[in-house]
Each structure stands twice: as structure tokens, then as C-alpha cells.
PDB file of C-alpha atoms in Angstrom:
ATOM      1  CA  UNK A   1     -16.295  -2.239  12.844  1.00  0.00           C
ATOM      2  CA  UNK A   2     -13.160  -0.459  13.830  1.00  0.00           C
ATOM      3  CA  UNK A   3     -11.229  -0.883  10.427  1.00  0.00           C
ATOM      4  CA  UNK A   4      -8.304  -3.667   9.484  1.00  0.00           C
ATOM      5  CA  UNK A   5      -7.085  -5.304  12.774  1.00  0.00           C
ATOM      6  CA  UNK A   6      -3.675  -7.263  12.543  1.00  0.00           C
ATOM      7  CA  UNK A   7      -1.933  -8.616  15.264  1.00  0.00           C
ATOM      8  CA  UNK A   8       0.871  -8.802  16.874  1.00  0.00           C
ATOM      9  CA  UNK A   9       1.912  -4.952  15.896  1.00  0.00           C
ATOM     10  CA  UNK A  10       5.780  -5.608  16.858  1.00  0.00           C
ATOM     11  CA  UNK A  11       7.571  -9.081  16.419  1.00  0.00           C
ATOM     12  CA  UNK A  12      11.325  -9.923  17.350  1.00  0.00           C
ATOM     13  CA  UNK A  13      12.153 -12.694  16.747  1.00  0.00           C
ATOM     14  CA  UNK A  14      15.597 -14.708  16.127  1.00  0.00           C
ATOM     15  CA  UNK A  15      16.686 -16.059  12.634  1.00  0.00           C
ATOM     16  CA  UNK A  16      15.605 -19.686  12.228  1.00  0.00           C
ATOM     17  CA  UNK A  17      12.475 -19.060  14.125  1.00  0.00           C
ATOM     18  CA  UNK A  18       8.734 -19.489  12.872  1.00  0.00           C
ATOM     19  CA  UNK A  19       6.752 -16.610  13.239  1.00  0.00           C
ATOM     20  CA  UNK A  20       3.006 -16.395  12.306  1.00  0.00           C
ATOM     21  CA  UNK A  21       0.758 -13.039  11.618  1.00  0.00           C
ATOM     22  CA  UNK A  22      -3.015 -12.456  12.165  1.00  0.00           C
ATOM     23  CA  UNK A  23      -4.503 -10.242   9.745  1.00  0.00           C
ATOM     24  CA  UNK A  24      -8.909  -9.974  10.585  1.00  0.00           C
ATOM     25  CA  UNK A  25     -10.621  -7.644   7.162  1.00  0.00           C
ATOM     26  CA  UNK A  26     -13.491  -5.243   7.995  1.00  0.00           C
ATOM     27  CA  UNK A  27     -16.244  -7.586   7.694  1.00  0.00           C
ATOM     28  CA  UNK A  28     -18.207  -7.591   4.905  1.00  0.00           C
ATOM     29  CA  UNK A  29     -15.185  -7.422   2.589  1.00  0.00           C
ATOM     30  CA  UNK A  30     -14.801 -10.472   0.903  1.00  0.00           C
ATOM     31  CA  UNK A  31     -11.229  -9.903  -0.463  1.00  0.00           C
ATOM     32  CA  UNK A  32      -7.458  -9.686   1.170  1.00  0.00           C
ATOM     33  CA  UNK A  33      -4.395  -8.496   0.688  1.00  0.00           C
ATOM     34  CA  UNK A  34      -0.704  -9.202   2.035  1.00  0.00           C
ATOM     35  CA  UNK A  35       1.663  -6.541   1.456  1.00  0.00           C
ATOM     36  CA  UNK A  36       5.468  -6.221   2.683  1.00  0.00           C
ATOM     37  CA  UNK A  37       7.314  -2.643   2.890  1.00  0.00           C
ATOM     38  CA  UNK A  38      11.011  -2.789   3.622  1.00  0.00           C
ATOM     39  CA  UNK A  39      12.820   0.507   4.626  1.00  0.00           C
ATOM     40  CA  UNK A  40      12.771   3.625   2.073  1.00  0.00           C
ATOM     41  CA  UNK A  41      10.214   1.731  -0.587  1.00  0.00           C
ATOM     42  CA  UNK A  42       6.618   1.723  -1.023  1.00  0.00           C
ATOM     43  CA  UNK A  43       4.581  -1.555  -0.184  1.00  0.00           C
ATOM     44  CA  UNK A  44       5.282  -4.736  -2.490  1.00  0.00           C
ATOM     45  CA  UNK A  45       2.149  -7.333  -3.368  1.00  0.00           C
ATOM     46  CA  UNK A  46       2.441 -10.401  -1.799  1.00  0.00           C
ATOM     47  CA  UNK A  47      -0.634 -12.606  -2.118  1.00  0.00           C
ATOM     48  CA  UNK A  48      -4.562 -12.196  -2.514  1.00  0.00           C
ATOM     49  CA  UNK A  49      -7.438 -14.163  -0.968  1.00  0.00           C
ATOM     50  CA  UNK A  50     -11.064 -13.881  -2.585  1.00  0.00           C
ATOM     51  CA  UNK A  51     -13.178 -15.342   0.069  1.00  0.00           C
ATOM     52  CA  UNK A  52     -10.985 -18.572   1.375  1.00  0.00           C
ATOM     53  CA  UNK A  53      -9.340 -18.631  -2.448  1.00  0.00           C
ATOM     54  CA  UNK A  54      -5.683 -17.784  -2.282  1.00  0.00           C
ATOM     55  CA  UNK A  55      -5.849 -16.500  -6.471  1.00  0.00           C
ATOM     56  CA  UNK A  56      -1.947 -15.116  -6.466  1.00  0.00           C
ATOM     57  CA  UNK A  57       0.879 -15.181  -5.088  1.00  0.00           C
ATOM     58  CA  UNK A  58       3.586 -13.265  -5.716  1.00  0.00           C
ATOM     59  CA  UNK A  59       7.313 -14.535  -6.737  1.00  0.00           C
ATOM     60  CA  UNK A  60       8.623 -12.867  -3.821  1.00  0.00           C
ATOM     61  CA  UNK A  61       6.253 -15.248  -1.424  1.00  0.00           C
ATOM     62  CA  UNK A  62       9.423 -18.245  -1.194  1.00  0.00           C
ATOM     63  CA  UNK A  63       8.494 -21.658  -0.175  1.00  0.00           C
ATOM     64  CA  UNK A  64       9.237 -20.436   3.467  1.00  0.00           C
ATOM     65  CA  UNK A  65       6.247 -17.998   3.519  1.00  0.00           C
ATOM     66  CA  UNK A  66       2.280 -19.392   3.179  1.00  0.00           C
ATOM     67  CA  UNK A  67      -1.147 -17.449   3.911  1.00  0.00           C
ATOM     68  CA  UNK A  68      -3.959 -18.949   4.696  1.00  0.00           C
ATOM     69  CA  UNK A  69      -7.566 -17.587   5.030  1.00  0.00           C
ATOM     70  CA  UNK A  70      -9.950 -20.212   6.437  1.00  0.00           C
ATOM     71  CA  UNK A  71     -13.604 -19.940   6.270  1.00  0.00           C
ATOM     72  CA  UNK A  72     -12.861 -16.804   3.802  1.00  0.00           C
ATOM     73  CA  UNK A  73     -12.491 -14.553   7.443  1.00  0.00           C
ATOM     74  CA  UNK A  74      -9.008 -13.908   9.282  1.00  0.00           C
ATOM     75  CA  UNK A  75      -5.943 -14.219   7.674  1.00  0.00           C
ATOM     76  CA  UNK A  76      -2.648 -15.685   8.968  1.00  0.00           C
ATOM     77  CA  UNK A  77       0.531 -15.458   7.544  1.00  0.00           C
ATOM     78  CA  UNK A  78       3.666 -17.717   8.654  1.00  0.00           C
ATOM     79  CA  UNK A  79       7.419 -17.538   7.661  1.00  0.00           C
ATOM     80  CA  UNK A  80       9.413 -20.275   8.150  1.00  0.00           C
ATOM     81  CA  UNK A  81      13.541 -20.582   9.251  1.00  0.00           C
ATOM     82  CA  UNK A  82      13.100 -16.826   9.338  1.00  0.00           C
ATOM     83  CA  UNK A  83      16.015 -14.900   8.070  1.00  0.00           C
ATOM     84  CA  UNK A  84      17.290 -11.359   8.656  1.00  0.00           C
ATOM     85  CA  UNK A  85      16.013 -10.009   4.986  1.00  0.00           C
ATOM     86  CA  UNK A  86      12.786 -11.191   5.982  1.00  0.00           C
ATOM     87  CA  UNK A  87      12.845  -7.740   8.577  1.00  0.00           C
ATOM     88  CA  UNK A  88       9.976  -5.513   7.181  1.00  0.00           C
ATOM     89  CA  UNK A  89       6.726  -3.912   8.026  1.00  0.00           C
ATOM     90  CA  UNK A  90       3.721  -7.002   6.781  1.00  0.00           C
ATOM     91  CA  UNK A  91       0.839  -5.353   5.244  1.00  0.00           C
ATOM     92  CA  UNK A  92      -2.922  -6.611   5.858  1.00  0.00           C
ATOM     93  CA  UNK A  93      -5.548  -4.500   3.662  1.00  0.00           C
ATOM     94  CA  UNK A  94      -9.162  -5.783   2.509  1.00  0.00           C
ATOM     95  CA  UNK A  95     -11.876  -4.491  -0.113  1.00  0.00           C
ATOM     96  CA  UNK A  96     -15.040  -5.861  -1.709  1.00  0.00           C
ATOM     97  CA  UNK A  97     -17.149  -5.206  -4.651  1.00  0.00           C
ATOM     98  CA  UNK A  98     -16.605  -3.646  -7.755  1.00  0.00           C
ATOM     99  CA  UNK A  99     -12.985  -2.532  -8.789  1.00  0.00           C
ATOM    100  CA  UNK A 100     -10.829  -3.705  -6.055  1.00  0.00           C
ATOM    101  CA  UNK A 101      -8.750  -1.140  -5.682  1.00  0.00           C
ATOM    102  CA  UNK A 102     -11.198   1.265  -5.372  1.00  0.00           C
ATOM    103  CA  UNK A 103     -11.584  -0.033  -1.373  1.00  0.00           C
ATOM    104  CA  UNK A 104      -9.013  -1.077  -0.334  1.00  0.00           C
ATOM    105  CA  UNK A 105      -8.380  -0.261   3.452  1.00  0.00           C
ATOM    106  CA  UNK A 106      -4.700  -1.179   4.868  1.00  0.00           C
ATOM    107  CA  UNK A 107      -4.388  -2.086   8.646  1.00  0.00           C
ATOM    108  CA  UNK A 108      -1.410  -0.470  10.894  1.00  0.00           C
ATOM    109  CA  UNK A 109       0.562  -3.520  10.235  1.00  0.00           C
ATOM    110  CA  UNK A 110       3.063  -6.115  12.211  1.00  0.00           C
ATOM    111  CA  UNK A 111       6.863  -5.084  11.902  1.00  0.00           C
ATOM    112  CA  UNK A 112       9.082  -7.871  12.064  1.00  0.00           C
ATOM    113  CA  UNK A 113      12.377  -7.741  13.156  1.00  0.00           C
ATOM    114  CA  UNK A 114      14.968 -10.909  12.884  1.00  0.00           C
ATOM    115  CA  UNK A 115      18.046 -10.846  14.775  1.00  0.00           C
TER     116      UNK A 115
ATOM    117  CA  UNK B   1      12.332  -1.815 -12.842  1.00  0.00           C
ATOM    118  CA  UNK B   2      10.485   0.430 -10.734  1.00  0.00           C
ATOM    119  CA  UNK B   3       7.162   0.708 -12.555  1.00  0.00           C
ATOM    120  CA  UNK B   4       5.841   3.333  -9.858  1.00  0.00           C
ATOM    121  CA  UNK B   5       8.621   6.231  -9.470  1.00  0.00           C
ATOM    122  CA  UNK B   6       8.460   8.830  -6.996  1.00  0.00           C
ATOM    123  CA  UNK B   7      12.206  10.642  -7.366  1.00  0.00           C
ATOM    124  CA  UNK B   8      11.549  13.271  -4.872  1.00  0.00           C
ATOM    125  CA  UNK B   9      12.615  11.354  -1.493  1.00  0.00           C
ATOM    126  CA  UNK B  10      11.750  14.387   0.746  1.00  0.00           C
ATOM    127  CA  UNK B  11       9.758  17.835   0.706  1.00  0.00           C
ATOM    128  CA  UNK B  12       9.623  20.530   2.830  1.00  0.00           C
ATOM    129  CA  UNK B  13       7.051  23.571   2.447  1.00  0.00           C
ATOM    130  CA  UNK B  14       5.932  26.169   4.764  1.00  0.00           C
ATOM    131  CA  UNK B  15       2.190  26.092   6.816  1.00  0.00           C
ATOM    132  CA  UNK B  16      -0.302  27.447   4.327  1.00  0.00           C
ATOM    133  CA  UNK B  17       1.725  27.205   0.921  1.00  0.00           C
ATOM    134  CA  UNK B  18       1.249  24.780  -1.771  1.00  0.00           C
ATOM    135  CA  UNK B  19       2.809  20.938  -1.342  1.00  0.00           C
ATOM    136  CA  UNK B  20       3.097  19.585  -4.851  1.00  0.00           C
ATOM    137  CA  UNK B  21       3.996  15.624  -4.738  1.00  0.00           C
ATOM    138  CA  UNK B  22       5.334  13.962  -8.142  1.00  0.00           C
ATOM    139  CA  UNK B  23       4.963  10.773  -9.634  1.00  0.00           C
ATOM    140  CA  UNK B  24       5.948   8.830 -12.931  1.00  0.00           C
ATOM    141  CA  UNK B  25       4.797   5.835 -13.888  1.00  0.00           C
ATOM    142  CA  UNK B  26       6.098   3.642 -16.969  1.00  0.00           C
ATOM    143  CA  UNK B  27       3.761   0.656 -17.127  1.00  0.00           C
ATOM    144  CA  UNK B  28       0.926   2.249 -20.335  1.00  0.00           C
ATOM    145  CA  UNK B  29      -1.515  -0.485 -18.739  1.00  0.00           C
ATOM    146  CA  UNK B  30      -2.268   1.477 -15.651  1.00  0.00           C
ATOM    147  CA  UNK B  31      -5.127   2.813 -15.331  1.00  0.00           C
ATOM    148  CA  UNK B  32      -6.227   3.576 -11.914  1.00  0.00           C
ATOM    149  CA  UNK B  33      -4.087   5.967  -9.516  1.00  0.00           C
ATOM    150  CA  UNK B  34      -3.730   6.703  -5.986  1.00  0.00           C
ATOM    151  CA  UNK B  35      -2.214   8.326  -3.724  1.00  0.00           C
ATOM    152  CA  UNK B  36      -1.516   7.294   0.196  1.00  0.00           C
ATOM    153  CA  UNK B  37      -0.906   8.830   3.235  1.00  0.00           C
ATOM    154  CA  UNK B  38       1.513   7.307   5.731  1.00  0.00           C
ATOM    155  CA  UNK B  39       2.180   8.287   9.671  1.00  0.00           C
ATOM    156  CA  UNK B  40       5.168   6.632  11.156  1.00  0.00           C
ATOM    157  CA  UNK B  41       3.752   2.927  12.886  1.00  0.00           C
ATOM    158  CA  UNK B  42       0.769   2.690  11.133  1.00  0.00           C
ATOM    159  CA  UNK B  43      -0.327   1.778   7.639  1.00  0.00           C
ATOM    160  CA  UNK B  44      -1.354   3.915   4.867  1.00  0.00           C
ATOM    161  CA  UNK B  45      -4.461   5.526   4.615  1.00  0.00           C
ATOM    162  CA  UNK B  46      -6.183   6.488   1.134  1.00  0.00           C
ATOM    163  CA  UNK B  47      -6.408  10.069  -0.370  1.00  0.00           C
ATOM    164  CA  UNK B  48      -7.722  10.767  -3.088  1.00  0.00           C
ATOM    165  CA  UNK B  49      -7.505   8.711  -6.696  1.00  0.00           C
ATOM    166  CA  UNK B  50      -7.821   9.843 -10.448  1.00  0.00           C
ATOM    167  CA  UNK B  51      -9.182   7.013 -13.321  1.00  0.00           C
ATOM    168  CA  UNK B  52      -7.345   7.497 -16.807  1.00  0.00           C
ATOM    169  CA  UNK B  53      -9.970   8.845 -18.326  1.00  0.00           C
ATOM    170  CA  UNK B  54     -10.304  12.084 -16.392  1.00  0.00           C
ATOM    171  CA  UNK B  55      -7.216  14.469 -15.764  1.00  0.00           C
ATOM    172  CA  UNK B  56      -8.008  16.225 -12.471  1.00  0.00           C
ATOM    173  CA  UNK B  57      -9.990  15.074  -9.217  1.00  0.00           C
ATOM    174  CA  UNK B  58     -10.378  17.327  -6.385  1.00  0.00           C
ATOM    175  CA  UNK B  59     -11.472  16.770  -3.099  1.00  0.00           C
ATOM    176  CA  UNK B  60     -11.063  19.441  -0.374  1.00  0.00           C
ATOM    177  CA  UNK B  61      -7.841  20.995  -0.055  1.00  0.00           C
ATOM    178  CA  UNK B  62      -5.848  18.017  -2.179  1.00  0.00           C
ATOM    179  CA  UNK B  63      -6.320  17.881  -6.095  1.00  0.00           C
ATOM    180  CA  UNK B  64      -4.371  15.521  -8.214  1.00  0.00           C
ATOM    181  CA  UNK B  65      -3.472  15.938 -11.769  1.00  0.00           C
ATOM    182  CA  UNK B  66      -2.972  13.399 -14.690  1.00  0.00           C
ATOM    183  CA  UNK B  67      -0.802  13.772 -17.140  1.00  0.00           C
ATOM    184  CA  UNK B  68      -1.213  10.291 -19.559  1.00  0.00           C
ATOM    185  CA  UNK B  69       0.706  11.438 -22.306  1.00  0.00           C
ATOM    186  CA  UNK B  70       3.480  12.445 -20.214  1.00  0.00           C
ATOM    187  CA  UNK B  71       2.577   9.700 -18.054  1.00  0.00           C
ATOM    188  CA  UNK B  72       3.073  11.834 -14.761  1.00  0.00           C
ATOM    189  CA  UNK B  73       1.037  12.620 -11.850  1.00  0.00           C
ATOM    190  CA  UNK B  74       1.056  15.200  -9.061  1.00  0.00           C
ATOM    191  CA  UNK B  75      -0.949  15.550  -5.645  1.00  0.00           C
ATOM    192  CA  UNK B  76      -1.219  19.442  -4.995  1.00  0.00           C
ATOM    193  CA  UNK B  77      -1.705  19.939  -1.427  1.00  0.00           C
ATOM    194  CA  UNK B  78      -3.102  23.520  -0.630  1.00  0.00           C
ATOM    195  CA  UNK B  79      -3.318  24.954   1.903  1.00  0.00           C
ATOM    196  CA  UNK B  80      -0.450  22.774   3.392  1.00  0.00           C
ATOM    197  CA  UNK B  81      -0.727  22.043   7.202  1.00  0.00           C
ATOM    198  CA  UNK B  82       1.921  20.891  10.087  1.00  0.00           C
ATOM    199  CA  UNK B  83      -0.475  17.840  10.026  1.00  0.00           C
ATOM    200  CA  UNK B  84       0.231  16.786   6.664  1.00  0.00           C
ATOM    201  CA  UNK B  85       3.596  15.807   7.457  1.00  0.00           C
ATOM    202  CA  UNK B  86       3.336  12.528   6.373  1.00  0.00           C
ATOM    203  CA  UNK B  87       5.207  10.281   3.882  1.00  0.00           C
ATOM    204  CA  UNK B  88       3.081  10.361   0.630  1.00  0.00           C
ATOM    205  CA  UNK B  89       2.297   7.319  -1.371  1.00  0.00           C
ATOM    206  CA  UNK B  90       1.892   7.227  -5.556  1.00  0.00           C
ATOM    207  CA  UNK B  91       0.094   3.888  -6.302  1.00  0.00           C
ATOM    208  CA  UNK B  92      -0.854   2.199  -9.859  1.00  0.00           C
ATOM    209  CA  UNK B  93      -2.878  -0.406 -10.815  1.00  0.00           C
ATOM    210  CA  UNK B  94      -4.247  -1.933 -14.322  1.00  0.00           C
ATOM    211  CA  UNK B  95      -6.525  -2.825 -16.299  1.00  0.00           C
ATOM    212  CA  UNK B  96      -6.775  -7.347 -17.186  1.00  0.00           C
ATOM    213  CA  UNK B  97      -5.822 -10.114 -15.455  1.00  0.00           C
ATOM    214  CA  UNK B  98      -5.097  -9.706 -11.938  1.00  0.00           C
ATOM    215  CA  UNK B  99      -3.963  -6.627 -12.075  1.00  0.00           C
ATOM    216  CA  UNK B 100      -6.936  -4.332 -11.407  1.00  0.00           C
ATOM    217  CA  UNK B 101      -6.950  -5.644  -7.654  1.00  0.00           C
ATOM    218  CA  UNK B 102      -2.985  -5.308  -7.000  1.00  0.00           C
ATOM    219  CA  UNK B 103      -1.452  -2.010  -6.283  1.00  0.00           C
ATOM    220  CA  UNK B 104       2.051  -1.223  -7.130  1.00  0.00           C
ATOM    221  CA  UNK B 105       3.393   1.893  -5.209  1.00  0.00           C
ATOM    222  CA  UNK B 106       5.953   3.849  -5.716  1.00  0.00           C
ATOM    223  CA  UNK B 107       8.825   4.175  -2.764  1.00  0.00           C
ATOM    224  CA  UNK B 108       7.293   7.510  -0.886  1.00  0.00           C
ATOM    225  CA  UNK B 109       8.143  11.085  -0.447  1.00  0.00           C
ATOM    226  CA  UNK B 110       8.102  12.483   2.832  1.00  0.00           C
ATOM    227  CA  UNK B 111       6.376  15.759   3.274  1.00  0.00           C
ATOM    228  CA  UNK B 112       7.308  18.241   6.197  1.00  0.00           C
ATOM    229  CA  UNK B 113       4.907  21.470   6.685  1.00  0.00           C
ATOM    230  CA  UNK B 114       6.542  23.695   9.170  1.00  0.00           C
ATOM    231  CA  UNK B 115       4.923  25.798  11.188  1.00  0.00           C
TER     232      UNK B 115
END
């Protein structure tokens, strides 16, 4: 297992468009993570799966942005009508057991970029 | 309100002197802290973390301090190497709820060692 895989690494895409993201967890974690990081801050909570359980999401999610994780493995992510805030570096990071936190592993991410 | 603060937005130390990294935090329900290391492209990659009921962990060349009362933390890097140039990652999380498996960062300080 070579870590937290997401896919595609680089998106451009125009404002309007849909665009979807692939996120696949090490394995045997049961638990995953969306993050966003826009330029010069740290990386902001989005939503959490347990298994195929979304459990949170977070007020910046809108009604143009939904996660799913079917059969509690890969994880996609899809905005809607994209628009030019929605430009940032999306987060994929997975953990099991115990205190979550305390395995969390972070893939290299998709950058988005709406022009 | 930034919960996670990292006021230092850039650092830059000589090879084989001592990098010491900042952070504040405001939020007295954190309990949990790490701190992330992050190359340009990819996403970040864990460190080293401290629970609140110890105030130092070491590991290798990078120690971090806790400070509760003052509610301040620090990453001491030492010796510092050209490939620890890196931006440098504070992150929270809490105790209850949901909050034990979310991580709230602060926005980065970028470390240059030169050679």
C-alpha cells in the first residue's frame, strides 16, 4: 500500500463546470477526511466519512459541493456550477482506530483551478 | 477567529543552527497537537505531536514544547538542514463531540535552511 492516492493531481476547469475528485484511503483505514487549503492558510475541515457514513460536514461544504464514499472505500468529491473562489488545493487524508487524529495520513492532493 | 495561529509567516536559519517554529492556540478544549510538514505539490506529512498532559516530546532531531498555561507551542528543529525547507504546519484538535477526529491548522510558516 503506497499511502493516500487521489486523483486527478491538477484540474482546470472553467466556472460553471462540474468537476469531480477521487480520493482512495490506505486500506485498512476505515475513516476519511476532505480538507481544502486556499493560498497562505493552513488546511480547513470539510467533511468526514466513517466507513460509508458521511458523520459531518462542514458549513463551508455549500449545497454545490457533496462527498460520497460508497461501499465505505474510495471517496469522490463533486462541485457543482464551479466558481472561481472554489480555486484551492482539495485535501484527501484517512486514519483508523483509536484517536483519530493520531493517524491521520494526507494524500498529495488535486489543485483546482477555475477560470 | 483563527483558533490555530502561527504569526511567523516565514523563517530563515542557517544549515546546522536551531529552527524554532511558534504556535498559539486560543480554543482551552484542545488537547492534542501537531505539527506538519509541507513540500510545494504535495500534501502534508506528520512530524511529531505532543498530548496536553505532557510538555515536551522528542523524536530525533525535532522536539516540541507545550506551554498550556500560556497556551503556546514551539517545534525546535536542531540541527537544521537545507532539507527542512519546508512550510511547517501547527495543528489542534479536541477533546468531545466530533472534534477529536478534525484537525484545525494554523496558516503555516515557511522555513528556509541555507546552506
Amino acid at each position: 500500500d503506497t499511502g493516500v492516492s487521489q486523483d486527478p493531481r491538477h484540474k482546470i476547469t472553467k466556472r460553471g463546470q462540474n468537476v469531480t475528485f477521487r480520493c482512495d484511503p490506505i486500506s485498512e483505514h476505515n475513516r476519511l477526511y476532505w480538507y481544502r487549503q486556499t493560498l497562505g492558510q493552513g488546511p480547513e475541515f470539510l467533511t468526514y466519512f466513517q466507513n460509508e457514513a458521511q458523520l459531518e460536514k462542514s458549513r463551508l461544504l455549500s449545497d454545490r459541493f457533496s462527498a460520497e464514499r460508497p461501499k465505505g472505500s474510495f471517496s469522490t468529491l463533486e462541485i457543482q456550477r464551479t466558481e472561481q473562489g472554489d480555486s484551492a488545493m482539495y485535501l484527501c487524508a484517512s486514519s483508523f482506530g483509536g484517536r483519530q487524529v493520531y493517524g491521520y495520513t494526507f494524500g498529495s492532493g488535486t489543485r483546482l483551478t477555475v477560470v | 477567529d483563527q483558533q490555530v495561529k502561527q504569526n511567523s509567516p516565514s523563517l530563515s536559519v542557517q544549515e546546522g543552527r536551531i529552527s524554532i517554529l511558534n504556535c498559539d492556540y486560543t480554543n482551552s478544549m484542545f488537547d492534542y497537537f501537531l505539527w506538519y510538514k509541507k513540500y510545494p505539490a504535495e500534501g502534508p506529512t506528520f512530524l511529531i505531536s505532543i498530548s496536553s498532559i505532557k510538555d515536551k516530546n522528542e523524536d530525533g532531531r525535532f522536539t516540541v514544547f507545550l506551554n498550556k498555561s500560556a497556551k503556546h507551542l514551539s517545534l525546535h528543529i536542531v540541527p537544521s538542514q537545507p532539507g527542512d525547507s519546508a512550510v511547517y504546519f501547527c495543528a489542534a484538535s479536541g477533546r468531545g463531540g466530533g472534534s477529536n477526529y478534525k484537525l484545525t491548522f494554523g496558516k503555516g510558516t515557511l522555513l528556509t535552511v541555507n546552506p
